[in-house]
PDB file of C-alpha atoms in Angstrom:
ATOM      1  CA  UNK A   1      92.892 124.460  64.232  1.00  0.00           C
ATOM      2  CA  UNK A   2      95.835 125.037  61.876  1.00  0.00           C
ATOM      3  CA  UNK A   3      98.950 123.312  63.244  1.00  0.00           C
ATOM      4  CA  UNK A   4     102.327 122.110  62.048  1.00  0.00           C
ATOM      5  CA  UNK A   5     103.422 118.513  62.503  1.00  0.00           C
ATOM      6  CA  UNK A   6     106.000 117.570  65.140  1.00  0.00           C
ATOM      7  CA  UNK A   7     107.807 114.726  66.851  1.00  0.00           C
ATOM      8  CA  UNK A   8     108.919 116.501  70.043  1.00  0.00           C
ATOM      9  CA  UNK A   9     108.234 119.799  71.813  1.00  0.00           C
ATOM     10  CA  UNK A  10     111.497 121.088  70.317  1.00  0.00           C
ATOM     11  CA  UNK A  11     109.889 121.023  66.840  1.00  0.00           C
ATOM     12  CA  UNK A  12     107.240 123.495  67.943  1.00  0.00           C
ATOM     13  CA  UNK A  13     107.109 127.317  68.170  1.00  0.00           C
ATOM     14  CA  UNK A  14     107.545 128.922  71.579  1.00  0.00           C
ATOM     15  CA  UNK A  15     104.435 128.616  73.721  1.00  0.00           C
ATOM     16  CA  UNK A  16     103.200 125.409  72.094  1.00  0.00           C
ATOM     17  CA  UNK A  17     103.699 121.690  72.788  1.00  0.00           C
ATOM     18  CA  UNK A  18     103.841 118.643  70.592  1.00  0.00           C
ATOM     19  CA  UNK A  19     100.560 116.845  71.258  1.00  0.00           C
ATOM     20  CA  UNK A  20      99.781 113.727  69.243  1.00  0.00           C
ATOM     21  CA  UNK A  21     101.999 114.796  66.344  1.00  0.00           C
ATOM     22  CA  UNK A  22     100.835 118.433  66.076  1.00  0.00           C
ATOM     23  CA  UNK A  23     102.097 121.668  67.642  1.00  0.00           C
ATOM     24  CA  UNK A  24      99.285 122.972  69.848  1.00  0.00           C
ATOM     25  CA  UNK A  25      98.773 125.618  72.506  1.00  0.00           C
ATOM     26  CA  UNK A  26      98.594 123.707  75.822  1.00  0.00           C
ATOM     27  CA  UNK A  27      95.372 123.773  77.810  1.00  0.00           C
ATOM     28  CA  UNK A  28      96.222 124.075  81.486  1.00  0.00           C
ATOM     29  CA  UNK A  29      93.564 122.526  83.712  1.00  0.00           C
ATOM     30  CA  UNK A  30      93.478 122.829  87.498  1.00  0.00           C
ATOM     31  CA  UNK A  31      91.274 120.407  89.372  1.00  0.00           C
ATOM     32  CA  UNK A  32      89.896 120.800  92.912  1.00  0.00           C
ATOM     33  CA  UNK A  33      89.204 117.298  94.284  1.00  0.00           C
ATOM     34  CA  UNK A  34      87.329 116.529  97.450  1.00  0.00           C
ATOM     35  CA  UNK A  35      89.091 113.243  98.208  1.00  0.00           C
ATOM     36  CA  UNK A  36      92.294 111.348  97.491  1.00  0.00           C
ATOM     37  CA  UNK A  37      93.182 108.544  95.114  1.00  0.00           C
ATOM     38  CA  UNK A  38      93.313 105.372  97.184  1.00  0.00           C
ATOM     39  CA  UNK A  39      92.150 101.844  96.557  1.00  0.00           C
ATOM     40  CA  UNK A  40      89.195 102.324  98.890  1.00  0.00           C
ATOM     41  CA  UNK A  41      88.117 105.703  97.468  1.00  0.00           C
ATOM     42  CA  UNK A  42      85.693 105.868  94.568  1.00  0.00           C
ATOM     43  CA  UNK A  43      84.557 109.331  93.625  1.00  0.00           C
ATOM     44  CA  UNK A  44      87.943 111.057  93.280  1.00  0.00           C
ATOM     45  CA  UNK A  45      89.494 107.881  91.849  1.00  0.00           C
ATOM     46  CA  UNK A  46      86.917 107.811  89.032  1.00  0.00           C
ATOM     47  CA  UNK A  47      87.442 111.481  88.184  1.00  0.00           C
ATOM     48  CA  UNK A  48      91.222 111.129  88.086  1.00  0.00           C
ATOM     49  CA  UNK A  49      90.876 108.111  85.795  1.00  0.00           C
ATOM     50  CA  UNK A  50      88.684 110.113  83.390  1.00  0.00           C
ATOM     51  CA  UNK A  51      90.946 113.189  83.530  1.00  0.00           C
ATOM     52  CA  UNK A  52      94.130 111.218  82.924  1.00  0.00           C
ATOM     53  CA  UNK A  53      92.600 109.229  80.066  1.00  0.00           C
ATOM     54  CA  UNK A  54      91.303 112.372  78.335  1.00  0.00           C
ATOM     55  CA  UNK A  55      94.622 114.218  78.754  1.00  0.00           C
ATOM     56  CA  UNK A  56      96.583 111.256  77.425  1.00  0.00           C
ATOM     57  CA  UNK A  57      94.357 110.961  74.359  1.00  0.00           C
ATOM     58  CA  UNK A  58      94.439 114.667  73.442  1.00  0.00           C
ATOM     59  CA  UNK A  59      98.085 115.325  74.153  1.00  0.00           C
ATOM     60  CA  UNK A  60      97.828 119.092  74.765  1.00  0.00           C
ATOM     61  CA  UNK A  61      96.163 119.001  78.216  1.00  0.00           C
ATOM     62  CA  UNK A  62      98.298 119.729  81.288  1.00  0.00           C
ATOM     63  CA  UNK A  63      96.633 118.718  84.572  1.00  0.00           C
ATOM     64  CA  UNK A  64      97.211 120.337  87.968  1.00  0.00           C
ATOM     65  CA  UNK A  65      95.368 118.228  90.586  1.00  0.00           C
ATOM     66  CA  UNK A  66      94.765 119.403  94.141  1.00  0.00           C
ATOM     67  CA  UNK A  67      93.500 116.673  96.476  1.00  0.00           C
ATOM     68  CA  UNK A  68      91.650 116.622  99.778  1.00  0.00           C
ATOM     69  CA  UNK A  69      89.944 120.041  99.526  1.00  0.00           C
ATOM     70  CA  UNK A  70      87.086 119.638 101.993  1.00  0.00           C
ATOM     71  CA  UNK A  71      84.074 121.883 101.085  1.00  0.00           C
ATOM     72  CA  UNK A  72      83.242 124.814 103.300  1.00  0.00           C
ATOM     73  CA  UNK A  73      85.794 127.435 102.424  1.00  0.00           C
ATOM     74  CA  UNK A  74      87.870 126.542  99.354  1.00  0.00           C
ATOM     75  CA  UNK A  75      87.648 129.989  97.687  1.00  0.00           C
ATOM     76  CA  UNK A  76      91.340 130.808  98.215  1.00  0.00           C
ATOM     77  CA  UNK A  77      92.331 127.364  96.929  1.00  0.00           C
ATOM     78  CA  UNK A  78      90.239 127.875  93.794  1.00  0.00           C
ATOM     79  CA  UNK A  79      91.725 131.307  93.173  1.00  0.00           C
ATOM     80  CA  UNK A  80      95.223 129.900  93.596  1.00  0.00           C
ATOM     81  CA  UNK A  81      94.458 127.125  91.093  1.00  0.00           C
ATOM     82  CA  UNK A  82      93.028 129.696  88.667  1.00  0.00           C
ATOM     83  CA  UNK A  83      96.207 131.787  88.882  1.00  0.00           C
ATOM     84  CA  UNK A  84      98.109 128.923  87.277  1.00  0.00           C
ATOM     85  CA  UNK A  85      95.496 127.381  84.980  1.00  0.00           C
ATOM     86  CA  UNK A  86      93.116 128.463  82.230  1.00  0.00           C
ATOM     87  CA  UNK A  87      90.339 126.046  83.193  1.00  0.00           C
ATOM     88  CA  UNK A  88      89.368 125.142  86.788  1.00  0.00           C
ATOM     89  CA  UNK A  89      87.297 122.086  87.586  1.00  0.00           C
ATOM     90  CA  UNK A  90      85.615 121.028  90.844  1.00  0.00           C
ATOM     91  CA  UNK A  91      84.395 117.498  91.565  1.00  0.00           C
ATOM     92  CA  UNK A  92      81.673 118.157  94.134  1.00  0.00           C
ATOM     93  CA  UNK A  93      78.446 120.146  94.232  1.00  0.00           C
ATOM     94  CA  UNK A  94      79.485 121.554  97.612  1.00  0.00           C
ATOM     95  CA  UNK A  95      82.160 123.694  95.922  1.00  0.00           C
ATOM     96  CA  UNK A  96      79.647 125.631  93.801  1.00  0.00           C
ATOM     97  CA  UNK A  97      79.225 128.803  95.935  1.00  0.00           C
ATOM     98  CA  UNK A  98      83.003 129.309  96.077  1.00  0.00           C
ATOM     99  CA  UNK A  99      83.345 128.504  92.339  1.00  0.00           C
ATOM    100  CA  UNK A 100      80.693 131.097  91.494  1.00  0.00           C
ATOM    101  CA  UNK A 101      82.500 133.734  93.578  1.00  0.00           C
ATOM    102  CA  UNK A 102      85.842 132.936  91.966  1.00  0.00           C
ATOM    103  CA  UNK A 103      84.295 133.044  88.478  1.00  0.00           C
ATOM    104  CA  UNK A 104      82.912 136.564  89.107  1.00  0.00           C
ATOM    105  CA  UNK A 105      86.310 137.742  90.384  1.00  0.00           C
ATOM    106  CA  UNK A 106      88.349 136.154  87.553  1.00  0.00           C
ATOM    107  CA  UNK A 107      86.471 136.687  84.284  1.00  0.00           C
ATOM    108  CA  UNK A 108      89.378 135.527  82.091  1.00  0.00           C
ATOM    109  CA  UNK A 109      89.316 131.974  83.483  1.00  0.00           C
ATOM    110  CA  UNK A 110      86.824 129.245  82.753  1.00  0.00           C
ATOM    111  CA  UNK A 111      85.285 127.402  85.699  1.00  0.00           C
ATOM    112  CA  UNK A 112      83.213 124.189  85.709  1.00  0.00           C
ATOM    113  CA  UNK A 113      81.883 122.335  88.732  1.00  0.00           C
ATOM    114  CA  UNK A 114      80.010 119.112  89.403  1.00  0.00           C
ATOM    115  CA  UNK A 115      76.417 119.929  90.375  1.00  0.00           C
ATOM    116  CA  UNK A 116      74.648 116.552  90.899  1.00  0.00           C
ATOM    117  CA  UNK A 117      71.971 117.666  88.451  1.00  0.00           C
ATOM    118  CA  UNK A 118      70.787 120.344  90.905  1.00  0.00           C
ATOM    119  CA  UNK A 119      71.624 123.644  89.211  1.00  0.00           C
ATOM    120  CA  UNK A 120      72.185 122.899  85.488  1.00  0.00           C
ATOM    121  CA  UNK A 121      73.043 126.500  84.678  1.00  0.00           C
ATOM    122  CA  UNK A 122      75.955 128.689  83.705  1.00  0.00           C
ATOM    123  CA  UNK A 123      77.316 132.195  83.156  1.00  0.00           C
ATOM    124  CA  UNK A 124      79.870 133.679  80.784  1.00  0.00           C
ATOM    125  CA  UNK A 125      82.719 131.792  82.446  1.00  0.00           C
ATOM    126  CA  UNK A 126      81.107 129.290  84.845  1.00  0.00           C
ATOM    127  CA  UNK A 127      79.131 126.176  84.070  1.00  0.00           C
ATOM    128  CA  UNK A 128      78.075 122.940  85.732  1.00  0.00           C
ATOM    129  CA  UNK A 129      78.410 119.344  84.616  1.00  0.00           C
ATOM    130  CA  UNK A 130      77.016 115.956  85.543  1.00  0.00           C
ATOM    131  CA  UNK A 131      76.415 112.403  84.403  1.00  0.00           C
ATOM    132  CA  UNK A 132      73.102 110.795  85.278  1.00  0.00           C
ATOM    133  CA  UNK A 133      73.180 107.586  87.305  1.00  0.00           C
ATOM    134  CA  UNK A 134      69.549 106.586  87.759  1.00  0.00           C
ATOM    135  CA  UNK A 135      69.573 103.949  85.018  1.00  0.00           C
ATOM    136  CA  UNK A 136      72.554 102.220  86.614  1.00  0.00           C
ATOM    137  CA  UNK A 137      70.916 102.296  90.018  1.00  0.00           C
ATOM    138  CA  UNK A 138      67.727 100.825  88.549  1.00  0.00           C
ATOM    139  CA  UNK A 139      69.730  97.957  87.079  1.00  0.00           C
ATOM    140  CA  UNK A 140      71.516  97.456  90.412  1.00  0.00           C
ATOM    141  CA  UNK A 141      68.148  97.241  92.191  1.00  0.00           C
ATOM    142  CA  UNK A 142      67.037  94.504  89.834  1.00  0.00           C
ATOM    143  CA  UNK A 143      70.222  92.582  90.537  1.00  0.00           C
ATOM    144  CA  UNK A 144      69.920  93.121  94.299  1.00  0.00           C
ATOM    145  CA  UNK A 145      66.381  91.712  94.262  1.00  0.00           C
ATOM    146  CA  UNK A 146      67.623  88.498  92.670  1.00  0.00           C
ATOM    147  CA  UNK A 147      69.994  88.066  95.623  1.00  0.00           C
ATOM    148  CA  UNK A 148      67.743  89.220  98.469  1.00  0.00           C
ATOM    149  CA  UNK A 149      64.274  87.907  99.339  1.00  0.00           C
ATOM    150  CA  UNK A 150      62.732  90.535 101.591  1.00  0.00           C
ATOM    151  CA  UNK A 151      64.902  93.537 102.614  1.00  0.00           C
ATOM    152  CA  UNK A 152      67.529  95.766 101.001  1.00  0.00           C
ATOM    153  CA  UNK A 153      69.493  98.680 102.415  1.00  0.00           C
ATOM    154  CA  UNK A 154      70.862 101.879 100.884  1.00  0.00           C
ATOM    155  CA  UNK A 155      73.282 104.183 102.697  1.00  0.00           C
ATOM    156  CA  UNK A 156      72.622 107.573 101.158  1.00  0.00           C
ATOM    157  CA  UNK A 157      75.068 110.451 101.406  1.00  0.00           C
ATOM    158  CA  UNK A 158      74.493 114.195 101.035  1.00  0.00           C
ATOM    159  CA  UNK A 159      70.746 114.598 100.546  1.00  0.00           C
ATOM    160  CA  UNK A 160      69.863 116.281  97.252  1.00  0.00           C
ATOM    161  CA  UNK A 161      67.632 115.564  94.233  1.00  0.00           C
ATOM    162  CA  UNK A 162      70.195 113.276  92.582  1.00  0.00           C
ATOM    163  CA  UNK A 163      70.769 111.031  95.615  1.00  0.00           C
ATOM    164  CA  UNK A 164      67.006 110.793  96.160  1.00  0.00           C
ATOM    165  CA  UNK A 165      66.611 109.861  92.489  1.00  0.00           C
ATOM    166  CA  UNK A 166      69.250 107.141  92.786  1.00  0.00           C
ATOM    167  CA  UNK A 167      67.631 105.619  95.880  1.00  0.00           C
ATOM    168  CA  UNK A 168      64.229 105.708  94.181  1.00  0.00           C
ATOM    169  CA  UNK A 169      65.651 104.100  91.023  1.00  0.00           C
ATOM    170  CA  UNK A 170      67.250 101.324  93.091  1.00  0.00           C
ATOM    171  CA  UNK A 171      63.926 100.729  94.850  1.00  0.00           C
ATOM    172  CA  UNK A 172      61.906 100.704  91.601  1.00  0.00           C
ATOM    173  CA  UNK A 173      64.396  98.318  90.007  1.00  0.00           C
ATOM    174  CA  UNK A 174      64.178  95.952  92.983  1.00  0.00           C
ATOM    175  CA  UNK A 175      60.368  96.092  93.034  1.00  0.00           C
ATOM    176  CA  UNK A 176      60.221  95.290  89.321  1.00  0.00           C
ATOM    177  CA  UNK A 177      61.600  91.889  90.423  1.00  0.00           C
ATOM    178  CA  UNK A 178      60.047  91.561  93.881  1.00  0.00           C
ATOM    179  CA  UNK A 179      57.072  93.951  94.260  1.00  0.00           C
ATOM    180  CA  UNK A 180      56.901  93.604  98.060  1.00  0.00           C
ATOM    181  CA  UNK A 181      60.601  94.021  98.853  1.00  0.00           C
ATOM    182  CA  UNK A 182      61.432  96.588 101.542  1.00  0.00           C
ATOM    183  CA  UNK A 183      64.233  99.133 101.095  1.00  0.00           C
ATOM    184  CA  UNK A 184      65.690 100.679 104.234  1.00  0.00           C
ATOM    185  CA  UNK A 185      67.461 104.050 103.748  1.00  0.00           C
ATOM    186  CA  UNK A 186      69.884 105.766 106.102  1.00  0.00           C
ATOM    187  CA  UNK A 187      71.813 108.985 105.459  1.00  0.00           C
ATOM    188  CA  UNK A 188      75.443 109.974 106.133  1.00  0.00           C
ATOM    189  CA  UNK A 189      74.750 113.697 105.638  1.00  0.00           C
ATOM    190  CA  UNK A 190      77.944 114.006 103.566  1.00  0.00           C
ATOM    191  CA  UNK A 191      79.799 111.897 101.017  1.00  0.00           C
ATOM    192  CA  UNK A 192      82.006 110.192 103.600  1.00  0.00           C
ATOM    193  CA  UNK A 193      83.032 110.388 107.240  1.00  0.00           C
ATOM    194  CA  UNK A 194      85.839 112.970 107.177  1.00  0.00           C
ATOM    195  CA  UNK A 195      87.272 111.971 110.590  1.00  0.00           C
ATOM    196  CA  UNK A 196      90.735 110.411 110.657  1.00  0.00           C
ATOM    197  CA  UNK A 197      89.641 107.717 113.094  1.00  0.00           C
ATOM    198  CA  UNK A 198      86.318 105.929 113.772  1.00  0.00           C
ATOM    199  CA  UNK A 199      84.126 107.834 116.220  1.00  0.00           C
ATOM    200  CA  UNK A 200      80.897 105.767 116.305  1.00  0.00           C
ATOM    201  CA  UNK A 201      80.570 103.032 118.906  1.00  0.00           C
ATOM    202  CA  UNK A 202      78.257 100.133 118.023  1.00  0.00           C
ATOM    203  CA  UNK A 203      77.314  97.021 119.957  1.00  0.00           C
ATOM    204  CA  UNK A 204      76.332  94.099 117.759  1.00  0.00           C
ATOM    205  CA  UNK A 205      73.550  91.689 118.719  1.00  0.00           C
ATOM    206  CA  UNK A 206      76.099  89.213 120.112  1.00  0.00           C
ATOM    207  CA  UNK A 207      77.394  91.886 122.483  1.00  0.00           C
ATOM    208  CA  UNK A 208      80.573  92.731 120.607  1.00  0.00           C
ATOM    209  CA  UNK A 209      81.309  96.487 120.657  1.00  0.00           C
ATOM    210  CA  UNK A 210      83.343  98.087 117.890  1.00  0.00           C
ATOM    211  CA  UNK A 211      84.293 101.605 116.748  1.00  0.00           C
ATOM    212  CA  UNK A 212      83.221 102.581 113.250  1.00  0.00           C
ATOM    213  CA  UNK A 213      83.251 105.380 110.705  1.00  0.00           C
ATOM    214  CA  UNK A 214      79.751 106.731 110.122  1.00  0.00           C
ATOM    215  CA  UNK A 215      79.132 104.795 106.889  1.00  0.00           C
ATOM    216  CA  UNK A 216      80.311 101.590 108.648  1.00  0.00           C
ATOM    217  CA  UNK A 217      78.071 102.353 111.633  1.00  0.00           C
ATOM    218  CA  UNK A 218      75.033 102.709 109.346  1.00  0.00           C
ATOM    219  CA  UNK A 219      75.913  99.438 107.620  1.00  0.00           C
ATOM    220  CA  UNK A 220      76.104  97.693 110.979  1.00  0.00           C
ATOM    221  CA  UNK A 221      72.637  98.993 111.857  1.00  0.00           C
ATOM    222  CA  UNK A 222      71.323  97.653 108.528  1.00  0.00           C
ATOM    223  CA  UNK A 223      72.909  94.267 109.049  1.00  0.00           C
ATOM    224  CA  UNK A 224      71.212  93.900 112.407  1.00  0.00           C
ATOM    225  CA  UNK A 225      67.871  95.124 110.981  1.00  0.00           C
ATOM    226  CA  UNK A 226      67.950  92.274 108.462  1.00  0.00           C
ATOM    227  CA  UNK A 227      69.055  93.941 105.197  1.00  0.00           C
ATOM    228  CA  UNK A 228      70.357  91.221 102.898  1.00  0.00           C
ATOM    229  CA  UNK A 229      72.070  93.454 100.335  1.00  0.00           C
ATOM    230  CA  UNK A 230      73.460  96.882 101.265  1.00  0.00           C
ATOM    231  CA  UNK A 231      74.328  99.505  98.603  1.00  0.00           C
ATOM    232  CA  UNK A 232      75.813 102.902  99.299  1.00  0.00           C
ATOM    233  CA  UNK A 233      76.087 106.345  97.719  1.00  0.00           C
ATOM    234  CA  UNK A 234      79.258 107.345  99.524  1.00  0.00           C
ATOM    235  CA  UNK A 235      82.740 108.068  98.198  1.00  0.00           C
ATOM    236  CA  UNK A 236      84.535 105.230  99.956  1.00  0.00           C
ATOM    237  CA  UNK A 237      84.223 101.440  99.912  1.00  0.00           C
ATOM    238  CA  UNK A 238      84.361 101.180 103.712  1.00  0.00           C
ATOM    239  CA  UNK A 239      81.021  99.427 103.904  1.00  0.00           C
ATOM    240  CA  UNK A 240      82.014  96.873 101.243  1.00  0.00           C
ATOM    241  CA  UNK A 241      85.122  95.916 103.217  1.00  0.00           C
ATOM    242  CA  UNK A 242      83.203  95.931 106.522  1.00  0.00           C
ATOM    243  CA  UNK A 243      80.469  93.562 105.344  1.00  0.00           C
ATOM    244  CA  UNK A 244      83.093  91.104 104.125  1.00  0.00           C
ATOM    245  CA  UNK A 245      84.940  91.309 107.448  1.00  0.00           C
ATOM    246  CA  UNK A 246      81.774  90.919 109.546  1.00  0.00           C
ATOM    247  CA  UNK A 247      80.755  87.878 107.565  1.00  0.00           C
ATOM    248  CA  UNK A 248      84.149  86.342 108.381  1.00  0.00           C
ATOM    249  CA  UNK A 249      83.655  87.145 112.058  1.00  0.00           C
ATOM    250  CA  UNK A 250      80.149  85.703 112.192  1.00  0.00           C
ATOM    251  CA  UNK A 251      78.588  89.130 112.817  1.00  0.00           C
ATOM    252  CA  UNK A 252      76.714  89.220 109.475  1.00  0.00           C
ATOM    253  CA  UNK A 253      74.731  86.092 110.166  1.00  0.00           C
ATOM    254  CA  UNK A 254      72.420  86.373 107.114  1.00  0.00           C
ATOM    255  CA  UNK A 255      75.456  86.325 104.793  1.00  0.00           C
ATOM    256  CA  UNK A 256      74.878  89.909 103.711  1.00  0.00           C
ATOM    257  CA  UNK A 257      76.093  91.259 100.364  1.00  0.00           C
ATOM    258  CA  UNK A 258      77.192  94.715  99.281  1.00  0.00           C
ATOM    259  CA  UNK A 259      77.411  97.026  96.249  1.00  0.00           C
ATOM    260  CA  UNK A 260      80.444  99.222  95.673  1.00  0.00           C
ATOM    261  CA  UNK A 261      79.948 102.782  94.392  1.00  0.00           C
ATOM    262  CA  UNK A 262      81.792 105.251  92.086  1.00  0.00           C
ATOM    263  CA  UNK A 263      84.775 102.951  91.618  1.00  0.00           C
ATOM    264  CA  UNK A 264      84.822 100.437  88.761  1.00  0.00           C
ATOM    265  CA  UNK A 265      87.233  98.328  90.807  1.00  0.00           C
ATOM    266  CA  UNK A 266      85.398  98.808  94.102  1.00  0.00           C
ATOM    267  CA  UNK A 267      84.612  95.100  94.254  1.00  0.00           C
ATOM    268  CA  UNK A 268      88.332  94.287  94.711  1.00  0.00           C
ATOM    269  CA  UNK A 269      90.241  94.107  98.007  1.00  0.00           C
ATOM    270  CA  UNK A 270      93.621  95.698  98.725  1.00  0.00           C
ATOM    271  CA  UNK A 271      95.463  92.862  96.985  1.00  0.00           C
ATOM    272  CA  UNK A 272      93.370  93.102  93.798  1.00  0.00           C
ATOM    273  CA  UNK A 273      91.264  90.039  94.555  1.00  0.00           C
ATOM    274  CA  UNK A 274      87.427  90.063  94.266  1.00  0.00           C
ATOM    275  CA  UNK A 275      85.536  90.563  97.504  1.00  0.00           C
ATOM    276  CA  UNK A 276      83.225  87.556  97.545  1.00  0.00           C
ATOM    277  CA  UNK A 277      80.338  89.350  99.258  1.00  0.00           C
ATOM    278  CA  UNK A 278      80.338  92.295  96.835  1.00  0.00           C
ATOM    279  CA  UNK A 279      77.693  91.880  94.120  1.00  0.00           C
ATOM    280  CA  UNK A 280      79.156  94.561  91.847  1.00  0.00           C
ATOM    281  CA  UNK A 281      79.905  98.272  91.443  1.00  0.00           C
ATOM    282  CA  UNK A 282      77.814 101.237  90.344  1.00  0.00           C
ATOM    283  CA  UNK A 283      80.292 103.702  88.845  1.00  0.00           C
ATOM    284  CA  UNK A 284      80.661 106.634  86.430  1.00  0.00           C
ATOM    285  CA  UNK A 285      82.892 106.913  83.358  1.00  0.00           C
ATOM    286  CA  UNK A 286      83.995 110.570  83.321  1.00  0.00           C
ATOM    287  CA  UNK A 287      86.414 110.236  80.386  1.00  0.00           C
ATOM    288  CA  UNK A 288      84.023 111.154  77.503  1.00  0.00           C
ATOM    289  CA  UNK A 289      82.733 114.230  79.303  1.00  0.00           C
ATOM    290  CA  UNK A 290      86.211 115.531  80.160  1.00  0.00           C
ATOM    291  CA  UNK A 291      87.499 114.797  76.657  1.00  0.00           C
ATOM    292  CA  UNK A 292      84.612 116.700  75.050  1.00  0.00           C
ATOM    293  CA  UNK A 293      84.958 119.639  77.445  1.00  0.00           C
ATOM    294  CA  UNK A 294      88.710 119.980  76.768  1.00  0.00           C
ATOM    295  CA  UNK A 295      88.172 119.790  73.017  1.00  0.00           C
ATOM    296  CA  UNK A 296      85.412 122.429  73.036  1.00  0.00           C
ATOM    297  CA  UNK A 297      87.580 124.884  75.008  1.00  0.00           C
ATOM    298  CA  UNK A 298      90.636 124.111  72.857  1.00  0.00           C
ATOM    299  CA  UNK A 299      88.730 124.711  69.606  1.00  0.00           C
ATOM    300  CA  UNK A 300      86.836 127.778  70.818  1.00  0.00           C
ATOM    301  CA  UNK A 301      83.377 126.167  70.635  1.00  0.00           C
ATOM    302  CA  UNK A 302      82.698 125.954  74.368  1.00  0.00           C
ATOM    303  CA  UNK A 303      79.497 127.709  75.541  1.00  0.00           C
ATOM    304  CA  UNK A 304      79.723 128.121  79.322  1.00  0.00           C
ATOM    305  CA  UNK A 305      76.077 129.244  79.561  1.00  0.00           C
ATOM    306  CA  UNK A 306      75.022 125.667  78.788  1.00  0.00           C
ATOM    307  CA  UNK A 307      75.448 122.947  81.388  1.00  0.00           C
ATOM    308  CA  UNK A 308      77.284 119.743  80.340  1.00  0.00           C
ATOM    309  CA  UNK A 309      74.503 117.370  81.201  1.00  0.00           C
TER     310      UNK A 309
END
C-alpha cells in the first residue's frame, strides 16, 4: 500500500482516515453477534475483545457491532449490516444459512462466519473461520482430574463435531491422569438458555426447590449425581456462579468445582474477585485471526474460497 504520512484525519485526502500515522482507506466491518457483552457472558465478550484489539492496532478499521441477534431468521439484519459495511462477520455457526443467502444476493460485499470447524469452505465472497479448542480442553481435563477423584461433568451446548471433539478431549485429558474416571455429559441444545427468566424447577436432595436457567438446571443434576468438577461449553458463566452459590448454601455438599468457558475473566465474580470454586477458564483469543483477516482484505490478498482455520 502506498500512503502519505499524517497526524490527523485532516491531513488525509477525502475518503481516507489517518490510521497509525498513514492515510488509509477505512475498512468498514459490520458484526452480527449472538449475545451481549456482560460480565457473565463469554462468547460474545471474547469476540468483542479480539475485534476491538485488532481495530485499535490497525487504525483503519471501523466497527459496527449488532448485539443479541438470535439465530433463526437474521437475513434482513445481515443485509442491513451489509448495506453500511464492506465486510460482514457473524459469530455463530447458526447464522451460516442466512449468511450464504446474503452473500449470493450481495456479491460486492465480503462475508465471513464462524463455523465451529463444520463447513470449512468458501465462495467468491463468503468464507468461514474458526479456532480449534481441543488442545485447551485436553489440558483442562488433566487439571480437572487432579482435583476430582472419580467423576467429572461437562455441560455441552449445541451438538456438532466441534463440541463433541471438545468433550472427548476433556475426557481423554482426564483419563491420562486417572484412567478410570467417569465423565457425565448433558446437553443444553443451544449455546445458552435464551429465556429472560429461569423456567426449570429443580428440587435438591435436601428438599429445597429452586427455579433455574437450563444450564443451571443441568449443573444441579450433575451436583446431585456426584460430579466433583463441572465444565461447560455454553456462552454464559451461569453455572460457575451457581456452583459457588450452592456451596455457600450447603447444597453442593462435595465441595464441587467449576470451569469457566470462552471468557478469559470467567473465573471472576461481579466485583472482579476470583470465584474460589472455579478452577480456571477455557477461552479463545480471537485477536490474531481478526487482525490477519482485516489486513488481508485491506491489502487485497484475501482469498474467500479458503477457510480461516
